[in-house]
């Protein structure tokens, strides 16, 4: 549920200053293998999560 903070978001905040760690955010435009994955990403983007 959106009222809970994602563990990944927490990890990004904690680990952001470690040079050897990088987080990459993908969008629907990055998906090239399967159309259903692009649809899933688009659905999440529209929901605001």
mmCIF file of C-alpha atoms in Angstrom, residues 26-44:
data_model
loop_
_atom_site.group_PDB
_atom_site.id
_atom_site.type_symbol
_atom_site.label_atom_id
_atom_site.label_comp_id
_atom_site.label_asym_id
_atom_site.label_seq_id
_atom_site.Cartn_x
_atom_site.Cartn_y
_atom_site.Cartn_z
ATOM 1 C CA UNK A 26 13.645 2.290 -15.383
ATOM 2 C CA UNK A 27 10.646 3.593 -17.284
ATOM 3 C CA UNK A 28 8.365 1.898 -19.795
ATOM 4 C CA UNK A 29 10.642 3.203 -22.580
ATOM 5 C CA UNK A 30 13.501 1.059 -21.221
ATOM 6 C CA UNK A 31 11.627 -2.212 -21.656
ATOM 7 C CA UNK A 32 12.442 -3.981 -24.905
ATOM 8 C CA UNK A 33 11.871 -7.692 -24.293
ATOM 9 C CA UNK A 34 8.240 -8.222 -23.428
ATOM 10 C CA UNK A 35 5.308 -5.841 -23.960
ATOM 11 C CA UNK A 36 3.541 -6.939 -20.767
ATOM 12 C CA UNK A 37 6.433 -5.625 -18.663
ATOM 13 C CA UNK A 38 6.071 -2.199 -20.272
ATOM 14 C CA UNK A 39 2.353 -2.285 -19.477
ATOM 15 C CA UNK A 40 3.072 -3.140 -15.827
ATOM 16 C CA UNK A 41 5.524 -0.247 -15.501
ATOM 17 C CA UNK A 42 3.061 2.144 -17.150
ATOM 18 C CA UNK A 43 0.294 1.035 -14.784
ATOM 19 C CA UNK A 44 2.507 1.720 -11.754
#
